[in-house]
mmCIF file of C-alpha atoms in Angstrom:
data_model
loop_
_atom_site.group_PDB
_atom_site.id
_atom_site.type_symbol
_atom_site.label_atom_id
_atom_site.label_comp_id
_atom_site.label_asym_id
_atom_site.label_seq_id
_atom_site.Cartn_x
_atom_site.Cartn_y
_atom_site.Cartn_z
ATOM 1 C CA UNK A 205 -20.090 176.186 -44.109
ATOM 2 C CA UNK A 206 -17.983 174.200 -41.646
ATOM 3 C CA UNK A 207 -17.852 175.280 -38.032
ATOM 4 C CA UNK A 208 -14.379 175.591 -36.524
ATOM 5 C CA UNK A 209 -13.358 172.725 -34.263
ATOM 6 C CA UNK A 210 -13.142 173.804 -30.644
ATOM 7 C CA UNK A 211 -10.772 171.656 -28.638
ATOM 8 C CA UNK A 212 -11.224 171.476 -24.887
ATOM 9 C CA UNK A 213 -7.889 170.041 -23.765
ATOM 10 C CA UNK A 214 -9.056 169.934 -20.142
ATOM 11 C CA UNK A 215 -11.653 167.343 -21.152
ATOM 12 C CA UNK A 216 -10.233 164.769 -23.554
ATOM 13 C CA UNK A 217 -12.495 162.888 -25.912
ATOM 14 C CA UNK A 218 -11.118 159.451 -25.019
ATOM 15 C CA UNK A 219 -9.785 157.893 -21.835
ATOM 16 C CA UNK A 220 -7.686 154.814 -22.530
ATOM 17 C CA UNK A 221 -7.548 152.651 -19.409
ATOM 18 C CA UNK A 222 -4.755 150.107 -19.050
ATOM 19 C CA UNK A 223 -4.876 147.773 -16.052
ATOM 20 C CA UNK A 224 -1.490 146.184 -15.370
ATOM 21 C CA UNK A 225 0.172 143.837 -12.930
ATOM 22 C CA UNK A 226 3.897 143.127 -12.900
ATOM 23 C CA UNK A 227 4.543 143.385 -16.658
ATOM 24 C CA UNK A 228 6.746 146.429 -17.334
ATOM 25 C CA UNK A 229 7.956 145.278 -20.769
ATOM 26 C CA UNK A 230 4.447 144.711 -22.112
ATOM 27 C CA UNK A 231 3.264 147.988 -20.594
ATOM 28 C CA UNK A 232 6.128 149.858 -22.243
ATOM 29 C CA UNK A 233 5.313 148.305 -25.617
ATOM 30 C CA UNK A 234 1.635 149.197 -25.225
ATOM 31 C CA UNK A 235 2.411 152.804 -24.301
ATOM 32 C CA UNK A 236 4.874 153.113 -27.183
ATOM 33 C CA UNK A 237 2.089 152.057 -29.542
ATOM 34 C CA UNK A 238 -0.193 154.743 -28.133
ATOM 35 C CA UNK A 239 2.416 157.435 -28.882
ATOM 36 C CA UNK A 240 2.108 156.471 -32.561
ATOM 37 C CA UNK A 241 -1.639 156.944 -32.841
ATOM 38 C CA UNK A 242 -2.702 159.155 -35.722
ATOM 39 C CA UNK A 243 -4.972 161.118 -33.424
ATOM 40 C CA UNK A 244 -4.313 164.464 -31.715
ATOM 41 C CA UNK A 245 -2.610 163.700 -28.380
ATOM 42 C CA UNK A 246 -4.526 166.486 -26.659
ATOM 43 C CA UNK A 247 -7.785 164.626 -27.322
ATOM 44 C CA UNK A 248 -7.012 161.482 -25.345
ATOM 45 C CA UNK A 249 -5.627 160.538 -21.965
ATOM 46 C CA UNK A 250 -4.033 157.297 -20.852
ATOM 47 C CA UNK A 251 -4.726 155.963 -17.379
ATOM 48 C CA UNK A 252 -2.450 153.159 -16.236
ATOM 49 C CA UNK A 253 -3.814 151.330 -13.207
ATOM 50 C CA UNK A 254 -1.218 149.304 -11.334
ATOM 51 C CA UNK A 255 -3.037 146.450 -9.622
ATOM 52 C CA UNK A 256 -0.609 145.952 -6.734
ATOM 53 C CA UNK A 257 2.555 144.996 -8.624
ATOM 54 C CA UNK A 258 5.558 144.135 -6.425
ATOM 55 C CA UNK A 259 7.530 146.809 -8.331
ATOM 56 C CA UNK A 260 5.701 149.993 -9.326
ATOM 57 C CA UNK A 261 5.510 150.770 -13.055
ATOM 58 C CA UNK A 262 6.087 154.468 -12.278
ATOM 59 C CA UNK A 263 9.451 154.519 -14.071
ATOM 60 C CA UNK A 264 7.833 153.085 -17.225
ATOM 61 C CA UNK A 265 4.955 155.586 -17.097
ATOM 62 C CA UNK A 266 7.370 158.479 -16.531
ATOM 63 C CA UNK A 267 9.173 157.659 -19.807
ATOM 64 C CA UNK A 268 6.006 158.541 -21.724
ATOM 65 C CA UNK A 269 4.842 161.578 -19.729
ATOM 66 C CA UNK A 270 6.286 164.100 -22.200
ATOM 67 C CA UNK A 271 4.792 162.365 -25.239
ATOM 68 C CA UNK A 272 1.222 161.597 -24.162
ATOM 69 C CA UNK A 273 -1.148 162.693 -21.435
ATOM 70 C CA UNK A 274 -0.729 159.876 -18.921
ATOM 71 C CA UNK A 275 -1.643 159.203 -15.318
ATOM 72 C CA UNK A 276 -0.683 156.359 -12.983
ATOM 73 C CA UNK A 277 -3.059 155.039 -10.341
ATOM 74 C CA UNK A 278 -1.795 152.483 -7.825
ATOM 75 C CA UNK A 279 -4.161 150.198 -5.947
ATOM 76 C CA UNK A 280 -4.143 146.960 -3.977
ATOM 77 C CA UNK A 281 -4.386 143.810 -6.053
ATOM 78 C CA UNK A 282 -8.015 143.137 -6.891
ATOM 79 C CA UNK A 283 -7.895 141.834 -10.447
ATOM 80 C CA UNK A 284 -8.235 143.473 -13.857
ATOM 81 C CA UNK A 285 -11.935 144.332 -13.540
ATOM 82 C CA UNK A 286 -11.384 146.211 -10.276
ATOM 83 C CA UNK A 287 -8.367 147.967 -11.798
ATOM 84 C CA UNK A 288 -10.428 149.035 -14.829
ATOM 85 C CA UNK A 289 -13.123 150.365 -12.511
ATOM 86 C CA UNK A 290 -10.511 152.468 -10.695
ATOM 87 C CA UNK A 291 -9.439 153.857 -14.066
ATOM 88 C CA UNK A 292 -13.025 154.630 -15.005
ATOM 89 C CA UNK A 293 -13.448 156.599 -11.787
ATOM 90 C CA UNK A 294 -10.449 158.778 -12.705
ATOM 91 C CA UNK A 295 -11.327 159.152 -16.400
ATOM 92 C CA UNK A 296 -12.153 162.572 -17.794
ATOM 93 C CA UNK A 297 -12.852 161.510 -21.375
ATOM 94 C CA UNK A 298 -16.256 161.390 -23.001
ATOM 95 C CA UNK A 299 -15.585 157.838 -24.185
ATOM 96 C CA UNK A 300 -13.681 154.963 -22.594
ATOM 97 C CA UNK A 301 -11.317 152.543 -24.317
#
């Protein structure tokens, strides 16, 4: 007998962390791809970490807010590793991608 699947939407299974710096077109393409995942959108979150871009990617992130669970974190430029670490700190998922 199979147990019913209990979904805890407050705690997603995956946190997808995307560090970015001054590349709105590539970020938009990446986020568009994530909207097409064949995986329940309530089981993953996307954390975009802006690493001090001259122009905030907030307008790009906002375009996807109704389609996927997404959060924007802005920080001073420190490189991709530091940006990923900021995303990890904010992640609620059981697994990181």
